[in-house]
Amino acid sequence: MRAYIIRRLLLMIPTFIGISLMLFVVLNVAPGRPGKQAGDVAADSRKEGTQESYRIFREQFNLDKPVLFNTLFALQQSDIERAVHAAFGGEHISPRERILAQQKLEDYGAFAVPHLVALTRDYDARKELQLRDTAVYFLRLAARQPLIDQFNPHPSVQVRAENTRIDRENGEINAMRYAFDAPEDQKQAVIAAWYKWFEPKVGRFSYSFAQKVDIFFFETRFAKYWSNLLRLDFGVSLVSREPVVATLISKLKYSLSLSVLSLILAYVIAIPLGIFSAVKKGTKADKSVTVLLFMLYSLPSFFVATLVLIFFSQGSDTQWLRWFPTGGFQSRDFSDLTVIGKIKDVSWHLVLPLICLTYGSLAALSRYMRSGLLEVLQADYVRTARAKGLPESSVIGKHALRNGLLPILTLLAGLLPAVLGGSVIIEYIFGIPGMGLWTIDAIYQRDYNVIMAVELLSTVLVLVGILLTDLSYALVDPRIRYS
């Protein structure tokens, strides 16, 4: 058994890596803009303030980097010149091409600085003033340095000092600007300031062979993704800017409270019902239980949730039916309650959501239990036990039940990630801020960090669920052994 567990744990590693790789590919080829709400605000009309905000947003979350390999160190002057021409537009440039060119120049970052400086010198004063002015505009964006470990709440003294220096230099860079309609002498003064800034920093923008290799492989989204994954660091949400792991833990308590209790309750009710239906096969009692369970199964959870809120919550029109809260996970005065009072308060808030989460799964689980037990009851060793004169309760409880549990145990592998995901509809109707709503919002807003954290945790739970299912087989069925 020990060797089997070790072998399965080792097999989980390449499986997890493969799923992680597939997740990375899907996220990066999916249509839509990451951090959709933040991106919509930032990209709206491409005004200066919002454009700068969106550029910083992309830089913070490595969205300005190439996906697999980074060859930006090999940019040519002609590449930058074409992008600048498209960025300031013209009669042959569509709005879409202009926006794409602007974003491309923003993503080039420091790699474009030497070429942009060169464009401020090499232009035809009669025809290409717009080219020069656009190059100066994007030079201000490209020359800025990103802060170091900017989301660390407790940076070291050295990091804090370096960030102070970077912030000061970025402030100076931001001041080297002019409006497109500014007087020419003002423009020339700003351009002269750029030359003075650039000359002592030429070495910063030239790269050795080792630096190029490092940039090629490690300054990419893929490398940053695996670097964060190996450190179990999922960063911050692209939308809320809050730490993903901390938010996940805070949301998980709501979903676990609902889903785990619902799962336990469903098994506690469904297993006896399945046994009862198997023992009473073909009788009116069996048919009645089957009809009742499938009637419950056919009722949509959002419909039942709405009905129980209308009739049995404190918003009910009938005074004596106002038994439960209208929603939420706890009362407003929760912090003032005793420990017992807090348990009672949370339990009282969970009654209606638990009912709505549990009733739909009773039919499926009880049918699995019934069919599994019926198959076992036809086995030779069960007939032998009956022939020995053992009571029916002993035949079922000691001989048939354990093997009849196998179909139910098979479902565990898929139920664990469902516990993580929670129920979006139930959480929404009852106002419970759990994992379900958080995950759906992350998908709509292309919040990559949140999606990766949730999906990778779901992957781990699936793999653990499969292992627990295999091990539980050996516990309930003595004929199964892993060697």
XYZ file of C-alpha atoms in Angstrom:
483
model
C 0.000 0.000 0.000
C 2.794 2.413 0.881
C 4.567 1.784 -2.435
C 1.288 2.339 -4.288
C 0.682 5.681 -2.544
C 4.216 6.876 -3.268
C 3.905 5.844 -6.917
C 0.585 7.675 -7.276
C 1.970 10.804 -5.621
C 4.917 10.804 -8.029
C 2.556 10.391 -10.992
C 0.661 13.463 -9.815
C 3.677 15.668 -10.552
C 3.779 15.278 -14.382
C -0.029 15.295 -14.455
C -0.106 18.588 -12.564
C 2.569 20.070 -14.832
C 0.648 19.031 -17.945
C -2.605 20.535 -16.683
C -0.802 23.718 -15.624
C 0.670 24.042 -19.108
C -2.728 23.549 -20.732
C -4.225 26.152 -18.401
C -1.507 28.656 -19.319
C -2.100 28.098 -23.046
C -5.885 28.435 -22.736
C -5.627 31.650 -20.729
C -3.240 33.243 -23.207
C -5.083 32.283 -26.403
C -8.576 33.030 -25.069
C -10.198 36.103 -26.660
C -10.774 39.186 -24.555
C -8.637 41.541 -22.556
C -7.292 40.481 -19.137
C -8.641 42.439 -16.199
C -11.552 43.463 -18.394
C -13.061 46.133 -16.161
C -9.709 47.707 -15.408
C -8.781 47.446 -19.070
C -12.043 49.035 -20.235
C -11.459 52.009 -17.984
C -7.854 52.299 -19.036
C -8.312 51.808 -22.746
C -11.445 53.926 -23.078
C -10.768 56.479 -25.833
C -6.986 56.034 -25.314
C -6.667 59.386 -23.521
C -3.358 60.167 -21.903
C -4.314 59.469 -18.290
C -6.196 56.288 -18.996
C -3.567 55.115 -21.479
C -0.861 55.519 -18.845
C -2.981 53.658 -16.311
C -3.512 50.761 -18.688
C 0.205 50.640 -19.553
C 1.131 50.400 -15.863
C -1.576 47.762 -15.410
C -0.090 45.580 -18.176
C 3.424 46.074 -16.857
C 2.481 45.136 -13.284
C 1.028 41.802 -14.353
C 3.620 40.857 -17.023
C 1.048 41.300 -19.800
C 3.508 43.469 -21.731
C 5.907 40.541 -22.150
C 5.927 37.994 -25.013
C 4.274 34.674 -24.251
C 7.044 32.112 -24.826
C 10.251 33.744 -26.147
C 11.434 37.332 -25.846
C 13.367 38.685 -28.844
C 12.696 42.377 -28.231
C 16.419 42.994 -27.697
C 16.780 42.441 -31.468
C 14.411 45.268 -32.431
C 15.550 47.294 -35.436
C 15.188 51.006 -36.075
C 12.808 50.259 -38.939
C 10.496 48.271 -36.622
C 10.147 51.217 -34.246
C 9.748 53.721 -37.083
C 6.871 51.717 -38.625
C 5.165 51.420 -35.240
C 5.538 55.162 -34.567
C 4.151 56.023 -38.008
C 1.104 53.841 -37.319
C 0.722 55.193 -33.783
C 0.256 58.835 -34.780
C -2.092 57.733 -37.563
C -2.795 58.941 -41.060
C -5.256 58.616 -43.857
C -4.269 55.002 -44.525
C -4.166 53.894 -40.858
C -7.383 52.503 -39.338
C -8.274 53.237 -35.702
C -7.683 49.575 -34.825
C -4.193 49.618 -36.386
C -3.391 52.812 -34.517
C -4.412 51.384 -31.151
C -2.457 48.163 -31.799
C 0.632 50.161 -32.737
C 0.334 52.251 -29.574
C 0.056 49.138 -27.428
C 2.996 47.552 -29.233
C 5.191 50.570 -28.506
C 4.120 50.496 -24.859
C 4.986 46.792 -24.624
C 8.423 47.305 -26.187
C 9.360 49.288 -23.088
C 13.095 49.885 -22.520
C 14.008 47.911 -25.652
C 12.635 50.758 -27.779
C 14.412 53.625 -25.955
C 17.609 53.851 -28.114
C 15.558 53.726 -31.322
C 13.084 56.360 -30.096
C 15.966 58.656 -29.133
C 17.404 58.160 -32.618
C 14.049 59.091 -34.177
C 14.128 62.452 -32.410
C 17.314 63.200 -34.389
C 16.662 61.509 -37.728
C 13.585 63.113 -39.209
C 12.637 65.440 -42.041
C 11.677 68.760 -40.410
C 9.420 69.579 -43.347
C 7.357 66.366 -43.226
C 7.955 64.357 -40.088
C 7.417 66.601 -37.086
C 4.567 64.320 -36.030
C 6.948 61.356 -36.154
C 9.411 63.139 -33.845
C 6.697 64.314 -31.421
C 5.152 60.851 -31.242
C 8.589 59.333 -30.593
C 9.124 61.769 -27.695
C 5.712 60.896 -26.283
C 6.396 57.130 -26.260
C 9.959 57.700 -25.093
C 8.551 59.010 -21.822
C 6.571 55.760 -21.410
C 9.359 53.414 -22.494
C 12.111 54.915 -20.354
C 10.292 54.472 -17.051
C 11.541 51.680 -14.804
C 9.153 49.339 -12.976
C 9.314 49.248 -9.200
C 10.913 46.219 -7.517
C 8.639 43.757 -5.702
C 5.944 46.414 -5.604
C 3.244 44.220 -4.032
C 5.384 43.155 -1.063
C 3.825 44.735 2.067
C 7.135 44.456 3.963
C 10.008 45.287 1.568
C 13.598 45.300 2.779
C 15.482 48.527 3.407
C 17.505 48.030 0.209
C 14.394 47.446 -1.907
C 12.678 50.463 -0.378
C 15.701 52.661 -1.105
C 15.956 51.406 -4.692
C 12.245 51.991 -5.280
C 12.635 55.522 -3.949
C 15.413 56.135 -6.489
C 13.358 54.602 -9.315
C 10.319 56.647 -8.358
C 12.403 59.839 -8.342
C 13.857 59.067 -11.778
C 10.425 58.197 -13.164
C 9.176 61.551 -11.919
C 11.955 63.317 -13.795
C 11.191 61.311 -16.935
C 7.508 62.130 -16.700
C 8.363 65.862 -16.641
C 10.246 65.627 -19.972
C 7.181 66.092 -22.133
C 5.374 68.623 -24.267
C 2.044 69.036 -25.991
C 1.905 68.410 -29.726
C 0.893 72.036 -30.312
C 3.631 73.496 -28.040
C 6.075 76.096 -29.447
C 9.087 74.661 -31.251
C 11.611 76.165 -28.834
C 9.884 74.398 -25.921
C 10.008 71.109 -27.843
C 13.708 71.545 -28.581
C 14.403 72.161 -24.871
C 12.655 68.909 -23.915
C 14.470 66.962 -26.637
C 17.796 68.368 -25.427
C 16.888 67.185 -21.908
C 16.298 63.695 -23.326
C 19.742 63.665 -24.963
C 21.319 64.753 -21.680
C 19.411 62.007 -19.810
C 20.208 59.260 -22.337
C 23.956 59.738 -22.916
C 25.183 58.511 -19.499
C 22.674 55.628 -19.572
C 23.531 54.109 -22.951
C 24.937 51.004 -21.229
C 21.578 50.294 -19.623
C 20.079 49.666 -23.071
C 22.871 47.504 -24.549
C 22.881 43.816 -23.676
C 25.616 41.193 -23.441
C 25.151 37.681 -24.810
C 24.329 36.310 -21.335
C 21.764 39.054 -20.800
C 20.173 38.301 -24.158
C 19.882 34.612 -23.250
C 18.317 35.545 -19.935
C 15.850 37.899 -21.627
C 15.029 35.363 -24.357
C 14.010 32.610 -21.937
C 13.061 34.305 -18.674
C 11.564 37.702 -19.528
C 8.341 36.085 -20.765
C 4.873 35.412 -19.443
C 5.577 31.679 -19.444
C 8.718 32.033 -17.315
C 7.029 34.425 -14.890
C 4.059 32.066 -14.656
C 6.219 29.081 -13.665
C 8.398 31.178 -11.384
C 5.329 32.278 -9.441
C 3.840 28.798 -9.503
C 6.957 27.154 -8.045
C 6.906 29.697 -5.224
C 3.129 29.232 -4.779
C 2.829 32.947 -5.399
C -0.264 33.886 -7.406
C 0.300 37.594 -6.988
C -2.607 39.977 -6.723
C -5.941 40.156 -8.494
C -5.784 42.052 -11.773
C -9.081 43.729 -10.868
C -9.223 44.267 -7.100
C -5.405 44.464 -6.608
C -5.761 42.297 -3.487
C -3.541 39.233 -2.799
C -5.068 36.214 -4.527
C -4.159 33.608 -1.893
C -5.453 35.717 0.993
C -8.704 36.403 -0.863
C -9.038 32.722 -1.795
C -8.702 31.691 1.844
C -11.243 34.280 2.946
C -13.730 33.095 0.290
C -13.044 29.415 0.883
C -14.522 29.418 4.374
C -17.945 30.329 2.986
C -17.910 27.720 0.217
C -16.512 25.009 2.505
C -19.167 25.679 5.120
C -21.881 25.283 2.520
C -20.486 22.593 0.237
C -18.934 20.248 2.816
C -22.006 20.325 5.026
C -24.227 19.814 1.979
C -22.074 16.887 0.819
C -22.151 15.226 4.226
C -25.884 15.795 4.569
C -26.554 14.400 1.092
C -24.609 11.199 1.839
C -26.184 10.787 5.267
C -29.661 10.963 3.734
C -29.034 9.289 0.358
C -27.282 6.140 1.617
C -30.147 5.033 3.911
C -32.660 5.901 1.184
C -30.686 3.848 -1.351
C -30.519 0.892 1.066
C -34.234 1.180 1.779
C -35.089 1.268 -1.951
C -32.841 -1.737 -2.671
C -34.328 -3.800 0.146
C -37.886 -2.792 -0.831
C -37.262 -3.170 -4.552
C -40.462 -3.071 -6.613
C -42.736 -2.238 -3.663
C -44.954 0.821 -3.361
C -42.524 2.260 -0.825
C -39.644 1.988 -3.335
C -41.720 3.582 -6.086
C -42.894 6.382 -3.778
C -39.342 7.219 -2.721
C -38.212 7.178 -6.350
C -41.016 9.486 -7.499
C -40.441 11.899 -4.614
C -36.677 12.085 -5.185
C -37.009 12.677 -8.899
C -39.638 15.352 -8.310
C -37.130 17.126 -6.082
C -34.408 16.564 -8.676
C -36.535 18.257 -11.351
C -36.998 21.455 -9.325
C -34.396 24.113 -10.258
C -32.370 25.265 -7.277
C -32.846 28.965 -8.074
C -36.637 28.446 -8.119
C -36.680 26.631 -4.769
C -34.244 29.156 -3.264
C -36.515 32.024 -4.280
C -39.589 30.263 -2.878
C -38.049 29.476 0.511
C -36.839 33.070 0.804
C -40.317 34.374 0.033
C -42.165 32.052 2.394
C -39.746 31.150 5.203
C -37.408 34.118 5.643
C -37.854 37.263 7.662
C -39.199 38.949 4.549
C -42.213 36.630 4.428
C -45.685 38.203 4.318
C -46.862 35.641 6.871
C -45.757 36.646 10.344
C -45.495 33.162 11.846
C -43.364 31.849 8.903
C -40.511 34.332 9.409
C -38.149 31.667 10.683
C -34.837 32.309 8.909
C -32.677 35.289 7.859
C -33.180 36.707 4.366
C -29.558 36.062 3.398
C -25.926 36.546 4.256
C -23.574 34.345 6.205
C -23.877 35.989 9.621
C -25.730 38.736 11.453
C -24.502 42.301 11.804
C -23.883 41.874 15.528
C -21.905 38.659 14.942
C -18.728 40.012 16.570
C -20.609 40.750 19.810
C -21.888 37.174 20.218
C -20.391 34.418 22.336
C -18.796 31.371 20.701
C -21.995 29.349 21.076
C -23.988 32.323 19.824
C -21.769 32.639 16.738
C -22.208 28.939 15.930
C -25.974 29.242 16.275
C -26.043 32.413 14.180
C -24.053 30.907 11.282
C -26.045 27.655 11.474
C -29.304 29.577 11.301
C -28.111 31.466 8.219
C -27.068 28.207 6.510
C -30.316 26.256 6.911
C -32.055 27.490 3.749
C -28.926 27.447 1.518
C -28.123 23.914 2.698
C -31.609 22.699 1.856
C -31.363 24.198 -1.641
C -27.898 22.712 -2.215
C -28.713 19.241 -0.902
C -32.101 18.167 -2.202
C -31.053 17.994 -5.863
C -28.255 15.478 -5.262
C -30.359 13.049 -3.232
C -31.889 11.382 -6.286
C -28.576 10.655 -8.022
C -26.728 9.488 -4.901
C -29.573 7.274 -3.674
C -29.932 5.699 -7.139
C -26.203 4.925 -7.220
C -26.488 3.380 -3.785
C -29.586 1.389 -4.756
C -28.107 0.011 -7.981
C -24.802 -0.855 -6.294
C -26.490 -2.671 -3.438
C -28.896 -4.541 -5.737
C -25.962 -5.906 -7.709
C -24.225 -7.057 -4.521
C -27.391 -8.676 -3.164
C -27.368 -11.050 -6.147
C -23.833 -12.235 -5.370
C -23.158 -15.820 -4.266
C -21.621 -14.903 -0.905
C -24.789 -12.942 0.044
C -27.003 -15.915 -0.824
C -24.663 -18.099 1.223
C -24.994 -15.763 4.203
C -28.774 -15.943 3.957
C -28.648 -19.714 3.621
C -26.740 -19.863 6.898
C -29.733 -18.288 8.581
C -28.185 -14.898 9.338
C -30.714 -12.113 9.964
C -31.390 -9.795 7.036
C -29.952 -6.810 8.887
C -26.668 -8.681 9.347
C -26.606 -9.829 5.710
C -27.032 -6.273 4.439
C -25.047 -4.388 7.083
C -22.029 -6.684 7.346
C -21.823 -8.473 4.015
C -23.498 -6.419 1.283
C -23.245 -2.785 2.318
C -19.484 -2.332 2.104
C -19.283 -3.555 -1.481
C -22.419 -1.635 -2.365
C -20.669 1.583 -1.400
C -18.212 1.374 -4.313
C -20.361 3.373 -6.808
C -20.818 6.117 -4.206
C -17.083 6.259 -3.472
C -16.328 6.636 -7.184
C -18.051 10.015 -7.124
C -15.608 11.453 -4.579
C -13.004 12.361 -7.214
C -15.417 14.771 -8.883
C -17.048 16.081 -5.730
C -13.929 17.585 -4.115
C -13.376 20.303 -6.757
C -17.115 21.019 -6.613
C -16.606 21.778 -2.924
C -14.032 24.391 -3.914
C -16.181 25.965 -6.591
C -19.251 26.351 -4.439
C -22.639 27.164 -5.917
C -22.819 30.379 -7.900
C -26.626 30.550 -7.965
C -27.151 29.760 -4.287
C -24.380 32.119 -3.194
C -25.874 34.894 -5.318
C -29.474 34.432 -4.155
C -28.559 34.213 -0.478
C -25.884 36.892 -0.624
C -23.003 34.640 0.447
C -19.585 35.923 -0.756
C -18.097 32.518 -1.566
C -15.816 30.985 -4.192
C -18.512 30.580 -6.824
C -19.228 34.254 -7.418
C -15.561 35.160 -7.101
C -14.550 32.618 -9.752
C -17.295 33.636 -12.195
C -16.358 37.311 -11.827
C -12.708 36.421 -12.462
C -13.621 34.579 -15.682
C -15.729 37.465 -17.002
C -13.009 39.999 -16.179
C -10.137 37.824 -17.470
C -8.507 37.980 -14.036
C -5.663 35.579 -14.892
C -4.134 35.303 -11.442
C -7.421 34.397 -9.772
C -8.365 31.905 -12.499
C -4.975 30.181 -12.293
C -5.130 29.904 -8.514
C -8.652 28.457 -8.512
C -8.103 26.060 -11.402
C -4.770 24.760 -10.126
C -6.274 24.174 -6.694
C -9.142 22.336 -8.409
C -6.554 20.217 -10.226
C -4.903 19.265 -6.946
C -8.281 18.388 -5.433
C -9.163 16.158 -8.398
C -5.869 14.291 -8.108
C -6.291 13.932 -4.343
C -9.897 12.833 -4.839
C -8.857 10.079 -7.245
C -6.227 8.852 -4.784
C -8.706 8.884 -1.872
C -11.238 7.014 -4.000
C -8.725 4.267 -4.790
C -7.695 3.978 -1.150
C -11.294 3.879 0.043
C -11.950 0.940 -2.288
C -9.438 -1.099 -0.299
C -11.075 -0.080 2.972
C -14.584 -1.198 2.046
C -13.786 -4.179 -0.187
C -11.320 -6.737 1.266
C -10.814 -8.249 -2.172
C -9.056 -5.077 -3.378
C -5.401 -4.784 -2.467
C -2.667 -2.500 -3.841
C 0.798 -3.977 -3.896
